[in-house]
Short mmCIF file of N, CA and C and ligand atoms in Angstrom, two decimals:
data_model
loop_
_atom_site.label_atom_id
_atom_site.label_comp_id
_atom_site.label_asym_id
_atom_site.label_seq_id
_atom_site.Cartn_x
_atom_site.Cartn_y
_atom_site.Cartn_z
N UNK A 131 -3.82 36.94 -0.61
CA UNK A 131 -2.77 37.88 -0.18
C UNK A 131 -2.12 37.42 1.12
N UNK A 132 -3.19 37.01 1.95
CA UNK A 132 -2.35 36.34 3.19
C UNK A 132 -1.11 35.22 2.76
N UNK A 133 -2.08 34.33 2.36
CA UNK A 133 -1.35 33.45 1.81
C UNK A 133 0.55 33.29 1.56
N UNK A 134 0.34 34.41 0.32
CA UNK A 134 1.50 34.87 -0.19
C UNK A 134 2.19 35.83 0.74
N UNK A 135 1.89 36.03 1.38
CA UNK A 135 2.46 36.92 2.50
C UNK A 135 3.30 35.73 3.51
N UNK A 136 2.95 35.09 3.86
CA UNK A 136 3.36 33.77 4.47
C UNK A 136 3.95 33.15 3.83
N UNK A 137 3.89 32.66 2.27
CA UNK A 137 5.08 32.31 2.10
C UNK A 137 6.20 32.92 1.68
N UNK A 138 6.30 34.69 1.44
CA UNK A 138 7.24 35.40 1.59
C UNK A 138 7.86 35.35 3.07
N UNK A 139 6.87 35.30 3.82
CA UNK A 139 7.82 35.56 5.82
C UNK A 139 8.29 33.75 5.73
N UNK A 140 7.99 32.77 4.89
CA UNK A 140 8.61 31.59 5.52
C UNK A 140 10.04 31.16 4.86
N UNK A 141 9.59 32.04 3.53
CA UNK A 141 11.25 32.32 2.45
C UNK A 141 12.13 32.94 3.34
N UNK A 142 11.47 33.78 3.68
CA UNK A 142 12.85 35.06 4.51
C UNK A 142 13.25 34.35 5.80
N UNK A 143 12.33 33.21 6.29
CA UNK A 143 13.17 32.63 7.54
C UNK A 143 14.00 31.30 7.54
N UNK A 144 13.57 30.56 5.86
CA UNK A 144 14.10 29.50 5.49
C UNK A 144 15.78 30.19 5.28
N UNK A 145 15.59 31.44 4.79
CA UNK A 145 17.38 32.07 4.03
C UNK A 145 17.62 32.51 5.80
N UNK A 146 17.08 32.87 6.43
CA UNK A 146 17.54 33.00 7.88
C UNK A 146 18.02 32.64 8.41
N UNK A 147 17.26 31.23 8.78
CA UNK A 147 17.87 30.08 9.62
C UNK A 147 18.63 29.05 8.74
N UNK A 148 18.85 29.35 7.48
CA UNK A 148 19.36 28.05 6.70
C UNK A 148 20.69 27.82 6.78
N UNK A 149 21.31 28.43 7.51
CA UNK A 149 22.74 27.61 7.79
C UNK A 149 22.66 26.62 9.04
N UNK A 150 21.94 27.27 10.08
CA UNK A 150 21.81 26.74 11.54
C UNK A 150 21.32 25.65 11.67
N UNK A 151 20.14 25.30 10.74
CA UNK A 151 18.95 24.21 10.48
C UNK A 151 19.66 23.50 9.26
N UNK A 152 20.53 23.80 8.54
CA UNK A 152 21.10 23.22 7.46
C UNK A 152 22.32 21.93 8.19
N UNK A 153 22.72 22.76 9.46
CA UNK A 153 23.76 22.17 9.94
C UNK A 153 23.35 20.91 10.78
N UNK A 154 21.78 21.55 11.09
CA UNK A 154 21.05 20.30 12.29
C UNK A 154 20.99 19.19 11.41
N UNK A 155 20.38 19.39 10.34
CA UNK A 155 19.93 18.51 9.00
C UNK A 155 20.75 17.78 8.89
N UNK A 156 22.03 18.24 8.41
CA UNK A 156 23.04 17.60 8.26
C UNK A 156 23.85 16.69 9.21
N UNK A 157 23.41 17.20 10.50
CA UNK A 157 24.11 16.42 11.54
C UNK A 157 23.10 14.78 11.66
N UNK A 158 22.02 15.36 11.59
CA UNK A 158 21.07 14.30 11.72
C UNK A 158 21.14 12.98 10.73
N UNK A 159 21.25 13.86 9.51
CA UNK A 159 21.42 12.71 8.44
C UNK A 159 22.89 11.99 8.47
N UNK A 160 23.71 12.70 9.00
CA UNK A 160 24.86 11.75 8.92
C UNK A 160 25.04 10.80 9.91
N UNK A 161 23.92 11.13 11.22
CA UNK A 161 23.89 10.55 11.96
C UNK A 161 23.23 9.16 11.74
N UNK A 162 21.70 9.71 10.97
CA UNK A 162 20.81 8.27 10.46
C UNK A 162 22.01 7.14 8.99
N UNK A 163 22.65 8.04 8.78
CA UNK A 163 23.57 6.87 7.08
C UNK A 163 24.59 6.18 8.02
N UNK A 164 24.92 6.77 9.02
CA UNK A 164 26.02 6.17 9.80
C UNK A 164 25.53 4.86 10.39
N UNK A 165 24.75 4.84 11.15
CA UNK A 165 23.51 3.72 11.26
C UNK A 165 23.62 3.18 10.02
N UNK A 166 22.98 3.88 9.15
CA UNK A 166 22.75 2.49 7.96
C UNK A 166 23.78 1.85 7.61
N UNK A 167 24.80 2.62 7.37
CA UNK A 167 26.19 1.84 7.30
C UNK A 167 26.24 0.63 8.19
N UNK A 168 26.28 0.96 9.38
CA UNK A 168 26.41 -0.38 10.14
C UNK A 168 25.72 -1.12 10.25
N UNK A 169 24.40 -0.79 9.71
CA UNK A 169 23.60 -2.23 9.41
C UNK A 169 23.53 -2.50 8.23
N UNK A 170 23.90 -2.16 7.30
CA UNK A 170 24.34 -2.84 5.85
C UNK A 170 25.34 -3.39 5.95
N UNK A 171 26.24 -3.07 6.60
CA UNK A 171 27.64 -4.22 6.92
C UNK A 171 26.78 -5.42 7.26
N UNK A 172 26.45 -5.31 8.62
CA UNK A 172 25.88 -6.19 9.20
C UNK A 172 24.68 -7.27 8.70
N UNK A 173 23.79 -6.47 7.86
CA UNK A 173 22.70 -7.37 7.23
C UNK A 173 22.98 -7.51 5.77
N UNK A 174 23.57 -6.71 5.56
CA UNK A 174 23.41 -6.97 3.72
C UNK A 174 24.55 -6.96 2.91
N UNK A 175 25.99 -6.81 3.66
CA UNK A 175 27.41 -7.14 2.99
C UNK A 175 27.71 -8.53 2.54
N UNK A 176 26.80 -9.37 3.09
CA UNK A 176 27.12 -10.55 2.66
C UNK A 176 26.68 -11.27 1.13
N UNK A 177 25.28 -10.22 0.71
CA UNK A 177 25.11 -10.44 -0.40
C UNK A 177 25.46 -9.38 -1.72
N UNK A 178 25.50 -8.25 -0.94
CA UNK A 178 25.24 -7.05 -2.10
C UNK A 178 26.80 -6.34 -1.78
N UNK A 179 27.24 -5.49 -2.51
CA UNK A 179 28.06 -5.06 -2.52
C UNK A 179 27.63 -3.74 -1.93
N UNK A 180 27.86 -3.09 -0.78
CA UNK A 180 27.37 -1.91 -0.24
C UNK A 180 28.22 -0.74 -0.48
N UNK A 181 29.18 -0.25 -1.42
CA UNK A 181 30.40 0.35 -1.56
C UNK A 181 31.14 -0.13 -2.71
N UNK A 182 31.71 1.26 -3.69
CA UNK A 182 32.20 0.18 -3.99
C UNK A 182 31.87 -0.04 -5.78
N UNK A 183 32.81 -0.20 -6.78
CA UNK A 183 32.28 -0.64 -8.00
C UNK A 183 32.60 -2.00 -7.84
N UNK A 184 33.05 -2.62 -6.85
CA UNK A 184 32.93 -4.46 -7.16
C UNK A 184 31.78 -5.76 -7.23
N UNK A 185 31.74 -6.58 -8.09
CA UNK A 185 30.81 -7.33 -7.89
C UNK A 185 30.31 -7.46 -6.58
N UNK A 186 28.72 -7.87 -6.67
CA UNK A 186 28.28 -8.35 -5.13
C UNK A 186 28.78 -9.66 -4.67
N UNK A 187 28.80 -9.89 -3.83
CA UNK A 187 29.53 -11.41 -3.08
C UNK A 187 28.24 -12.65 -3.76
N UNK A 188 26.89 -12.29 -3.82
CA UNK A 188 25.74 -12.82 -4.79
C UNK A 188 25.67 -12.68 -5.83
N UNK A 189 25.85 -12.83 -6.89
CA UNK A 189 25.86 -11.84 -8.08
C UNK A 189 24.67 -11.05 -8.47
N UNK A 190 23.07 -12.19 -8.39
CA UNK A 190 22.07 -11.21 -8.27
C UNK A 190 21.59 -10.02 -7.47
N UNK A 191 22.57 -9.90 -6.38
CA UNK A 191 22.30 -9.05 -5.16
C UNK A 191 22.60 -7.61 -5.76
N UNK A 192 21.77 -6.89 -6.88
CA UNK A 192 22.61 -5.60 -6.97
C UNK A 192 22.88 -4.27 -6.39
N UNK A 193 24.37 -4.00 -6.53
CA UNK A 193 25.06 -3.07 -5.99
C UNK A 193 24.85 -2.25 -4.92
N UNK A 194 24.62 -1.59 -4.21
CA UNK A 194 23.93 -0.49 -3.31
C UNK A 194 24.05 1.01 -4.58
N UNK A 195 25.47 1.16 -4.85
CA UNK A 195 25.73 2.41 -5.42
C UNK A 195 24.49 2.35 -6.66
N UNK A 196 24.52 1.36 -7.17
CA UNK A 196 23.38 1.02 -8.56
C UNK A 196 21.88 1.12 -7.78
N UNK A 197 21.29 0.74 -6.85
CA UNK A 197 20.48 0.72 -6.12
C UNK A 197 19.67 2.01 -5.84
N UNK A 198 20.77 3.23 -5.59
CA UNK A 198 20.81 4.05 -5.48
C UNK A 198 20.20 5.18 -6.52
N UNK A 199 20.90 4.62 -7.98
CA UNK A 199 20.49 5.41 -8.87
C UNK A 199 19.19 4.80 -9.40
N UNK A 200 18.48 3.32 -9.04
CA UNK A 200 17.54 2.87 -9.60
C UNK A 200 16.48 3.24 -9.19
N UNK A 201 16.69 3.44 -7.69
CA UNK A 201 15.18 4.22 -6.96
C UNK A 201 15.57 5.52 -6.30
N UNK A 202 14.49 6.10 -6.31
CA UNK A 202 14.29 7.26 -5.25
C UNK A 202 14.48 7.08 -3.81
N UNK A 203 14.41 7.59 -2.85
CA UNK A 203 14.21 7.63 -1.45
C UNK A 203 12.35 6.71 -1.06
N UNK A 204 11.54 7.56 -1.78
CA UNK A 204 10.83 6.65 -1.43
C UNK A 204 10.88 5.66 -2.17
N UNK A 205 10.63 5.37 -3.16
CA UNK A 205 10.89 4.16 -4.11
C UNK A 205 11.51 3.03 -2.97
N UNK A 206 12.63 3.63 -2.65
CA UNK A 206 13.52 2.71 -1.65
C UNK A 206 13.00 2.37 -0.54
N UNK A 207 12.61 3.40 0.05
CA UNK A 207 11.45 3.27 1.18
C UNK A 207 10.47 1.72 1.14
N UNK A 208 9.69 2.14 -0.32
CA UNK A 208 8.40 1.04 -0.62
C UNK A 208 9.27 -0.29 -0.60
N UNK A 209 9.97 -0.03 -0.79
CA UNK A 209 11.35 -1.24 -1.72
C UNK A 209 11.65 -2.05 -0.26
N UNK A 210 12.59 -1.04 0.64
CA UNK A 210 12.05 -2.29 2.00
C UNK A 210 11.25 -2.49 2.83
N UNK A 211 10.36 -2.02 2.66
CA UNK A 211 9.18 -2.49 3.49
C UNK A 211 8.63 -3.74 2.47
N UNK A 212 8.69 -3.90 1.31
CA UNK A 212 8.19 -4.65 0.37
C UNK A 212 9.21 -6.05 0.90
N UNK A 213 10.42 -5.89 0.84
CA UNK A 213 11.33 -6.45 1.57
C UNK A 213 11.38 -7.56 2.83
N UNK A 214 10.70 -6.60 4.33
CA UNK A 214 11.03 -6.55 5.27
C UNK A 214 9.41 -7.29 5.40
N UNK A 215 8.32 -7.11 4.19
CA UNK A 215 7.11 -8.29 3.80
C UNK A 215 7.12 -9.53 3.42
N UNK A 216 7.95 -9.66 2.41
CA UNK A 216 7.61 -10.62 1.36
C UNK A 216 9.02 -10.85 0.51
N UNK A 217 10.15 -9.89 1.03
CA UNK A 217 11.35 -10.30 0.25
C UNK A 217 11.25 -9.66 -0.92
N UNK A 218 12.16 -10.01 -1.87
CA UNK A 218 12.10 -9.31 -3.27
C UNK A 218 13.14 -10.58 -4.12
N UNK A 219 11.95 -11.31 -4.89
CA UNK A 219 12.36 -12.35 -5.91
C UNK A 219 13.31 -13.04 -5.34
N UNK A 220 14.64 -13.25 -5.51
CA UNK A 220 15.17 -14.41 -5.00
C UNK A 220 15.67 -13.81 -3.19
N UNK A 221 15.88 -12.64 -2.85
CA UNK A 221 15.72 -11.70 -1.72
C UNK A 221 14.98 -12.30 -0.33
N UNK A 222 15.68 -12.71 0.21
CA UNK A 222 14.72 -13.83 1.47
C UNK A 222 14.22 -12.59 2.59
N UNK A 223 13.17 -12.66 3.03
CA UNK A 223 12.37 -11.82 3.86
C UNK A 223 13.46 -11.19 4.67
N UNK A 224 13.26 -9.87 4.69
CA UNK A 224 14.49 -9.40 6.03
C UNK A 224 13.79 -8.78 6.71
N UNK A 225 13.79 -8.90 8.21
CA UNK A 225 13.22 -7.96 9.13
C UNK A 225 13.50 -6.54 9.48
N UNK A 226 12.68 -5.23 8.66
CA UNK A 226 13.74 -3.99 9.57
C UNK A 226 12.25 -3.22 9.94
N UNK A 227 13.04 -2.65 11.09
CA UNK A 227 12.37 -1.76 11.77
C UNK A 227 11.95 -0.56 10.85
N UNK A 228 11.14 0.37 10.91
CA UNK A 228 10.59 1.44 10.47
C UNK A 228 12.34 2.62 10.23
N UNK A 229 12.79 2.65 11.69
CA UNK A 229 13.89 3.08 12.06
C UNK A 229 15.60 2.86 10.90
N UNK A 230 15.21 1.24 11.31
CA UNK A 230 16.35 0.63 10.68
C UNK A 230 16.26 1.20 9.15
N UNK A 231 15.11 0.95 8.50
CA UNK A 231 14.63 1.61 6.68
C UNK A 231 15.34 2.87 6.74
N UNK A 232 14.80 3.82 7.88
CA UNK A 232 15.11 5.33 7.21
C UNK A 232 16.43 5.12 7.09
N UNK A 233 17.21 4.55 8.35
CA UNK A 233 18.84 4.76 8.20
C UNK A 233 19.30 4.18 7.37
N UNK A 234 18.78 3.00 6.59
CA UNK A 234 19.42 2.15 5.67
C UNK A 234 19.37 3.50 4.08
N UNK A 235 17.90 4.02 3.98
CA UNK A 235 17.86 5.07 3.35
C UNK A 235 18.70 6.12 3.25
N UNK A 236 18.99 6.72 4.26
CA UNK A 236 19.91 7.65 4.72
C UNK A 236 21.26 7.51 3.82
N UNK A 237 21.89 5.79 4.30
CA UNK A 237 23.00 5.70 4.12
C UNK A 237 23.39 4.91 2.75
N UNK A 238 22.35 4.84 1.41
CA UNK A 238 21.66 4.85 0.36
C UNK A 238 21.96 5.58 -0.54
N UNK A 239 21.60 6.58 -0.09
CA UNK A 239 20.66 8.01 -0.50
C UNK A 239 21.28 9.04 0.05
N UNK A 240 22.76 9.41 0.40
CA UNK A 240 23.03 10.25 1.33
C UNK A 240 22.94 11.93 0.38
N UNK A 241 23.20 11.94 -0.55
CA UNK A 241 22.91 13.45 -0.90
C UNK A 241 21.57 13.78 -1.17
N UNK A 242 20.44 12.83 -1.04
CA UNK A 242 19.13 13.88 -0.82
C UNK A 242 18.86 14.42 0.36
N UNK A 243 17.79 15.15 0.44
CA UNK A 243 17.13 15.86 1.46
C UNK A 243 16.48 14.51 2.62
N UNK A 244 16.16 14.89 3.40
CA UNK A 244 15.53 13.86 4.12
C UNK A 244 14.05 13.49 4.13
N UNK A 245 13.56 12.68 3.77
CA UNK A 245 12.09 12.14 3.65
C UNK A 245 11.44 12.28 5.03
C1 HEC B 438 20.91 -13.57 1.49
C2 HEC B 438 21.41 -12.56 0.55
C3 HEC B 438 20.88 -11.14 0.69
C4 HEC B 438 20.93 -10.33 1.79
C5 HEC B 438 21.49 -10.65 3.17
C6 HEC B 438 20.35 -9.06 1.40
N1 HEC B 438 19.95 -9.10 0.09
FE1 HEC B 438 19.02 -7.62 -0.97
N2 HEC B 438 18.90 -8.83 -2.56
C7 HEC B 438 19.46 -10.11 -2.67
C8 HEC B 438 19.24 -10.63 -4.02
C9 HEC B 438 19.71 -11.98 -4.54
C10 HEC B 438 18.54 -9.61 -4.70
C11 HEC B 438 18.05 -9.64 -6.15
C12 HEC B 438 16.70 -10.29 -6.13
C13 HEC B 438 16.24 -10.64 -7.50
O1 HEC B 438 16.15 -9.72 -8.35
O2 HEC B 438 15.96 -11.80 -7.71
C14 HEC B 438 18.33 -8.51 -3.76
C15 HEC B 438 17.66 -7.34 -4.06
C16 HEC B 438 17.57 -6.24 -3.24
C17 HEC B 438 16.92 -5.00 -3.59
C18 HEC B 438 16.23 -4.71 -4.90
C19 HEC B 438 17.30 -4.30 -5.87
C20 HEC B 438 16.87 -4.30 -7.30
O3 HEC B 438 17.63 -4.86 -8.09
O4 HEC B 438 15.83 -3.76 -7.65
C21 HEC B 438 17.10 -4.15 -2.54
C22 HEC B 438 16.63 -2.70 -2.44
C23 HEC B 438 17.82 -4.87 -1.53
N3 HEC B 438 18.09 -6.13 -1.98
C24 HEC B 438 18.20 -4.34 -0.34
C25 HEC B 438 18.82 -5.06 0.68
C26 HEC B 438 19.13 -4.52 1.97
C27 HEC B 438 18.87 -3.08 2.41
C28 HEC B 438 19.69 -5.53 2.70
C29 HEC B 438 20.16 -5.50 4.15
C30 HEC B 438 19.13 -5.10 5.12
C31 HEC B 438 19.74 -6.71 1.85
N4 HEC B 438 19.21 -6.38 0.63
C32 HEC B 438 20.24 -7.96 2.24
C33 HEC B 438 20.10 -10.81 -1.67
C34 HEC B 438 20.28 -10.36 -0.38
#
């Protein structure tokens, strides 16, 4: 009974605060894709197409928008850190920060929730 009592008072404060905290959310995440944007220009426009229905400048390099629908957030997550290890098949090792991932995620992935 407690229990459920708590998560009735955390419903009634999620519909409470959910514009205010919706807006933080939102500020935040556009803040982290905006970042990723500029480091996908920067690290990964040269092979993949980051935007965009046009071929990648690599051809094996696929798409970001396709990328997108192939993995999840975490999926993507595992995906560069797997990356930022050992590369991925013809994919030469890239260095990113913990930081750099989420925003690259972010700006990925921009209509999910945030991981
Ligand atoms: C030097 C060229 C190059 C750069 C720079 C590069 N990639 Fe790639 N990437 C590739 C190639 C080629 C593949 C396909 C590898 C394969 O399947 O053999 C790939 C694959 C991937 C995959 C897996 C996609 C799949 O098909 O499953 C992800 C995710 C990815 N890259 C993300 C990134 C991100 C994020 C960056 C920038 C930080 C980046 N790549 C920069 C060449 C590059």
């Amino acid at each position: 009974m407690r229990k459920a009592l708590g998560v009735v008072a955390a419903a009634a404060l999620a519909m409470a605060g959910c514009a205010s905290v919706g807006e933080e959310l939102g500020l935040a995440k556009a803040a982290a894709a905006h970042r990723g944007e500029g480091l996908a220009t920067a690290k990964c426009a040269g092979c993949h197409t980051i935007a965009g229905g046009a071929a990648s400048p690599v051809s094996r390099a696929t798409p970001f928008p396709e990328i997108a629908k192939r993995y999840t957030r975490n999926g993507l997550t595992w995906e560069l850190e797997a990356i930022n290890d050992v590369g991925h098949y013809q994919m030469p090792t890239t260095a990113l920060s913990r930081d750099q991932m989420s925003a690259l995620v972010a700006y990925i992935h921009p209509q999910q929730g945030p991981s």
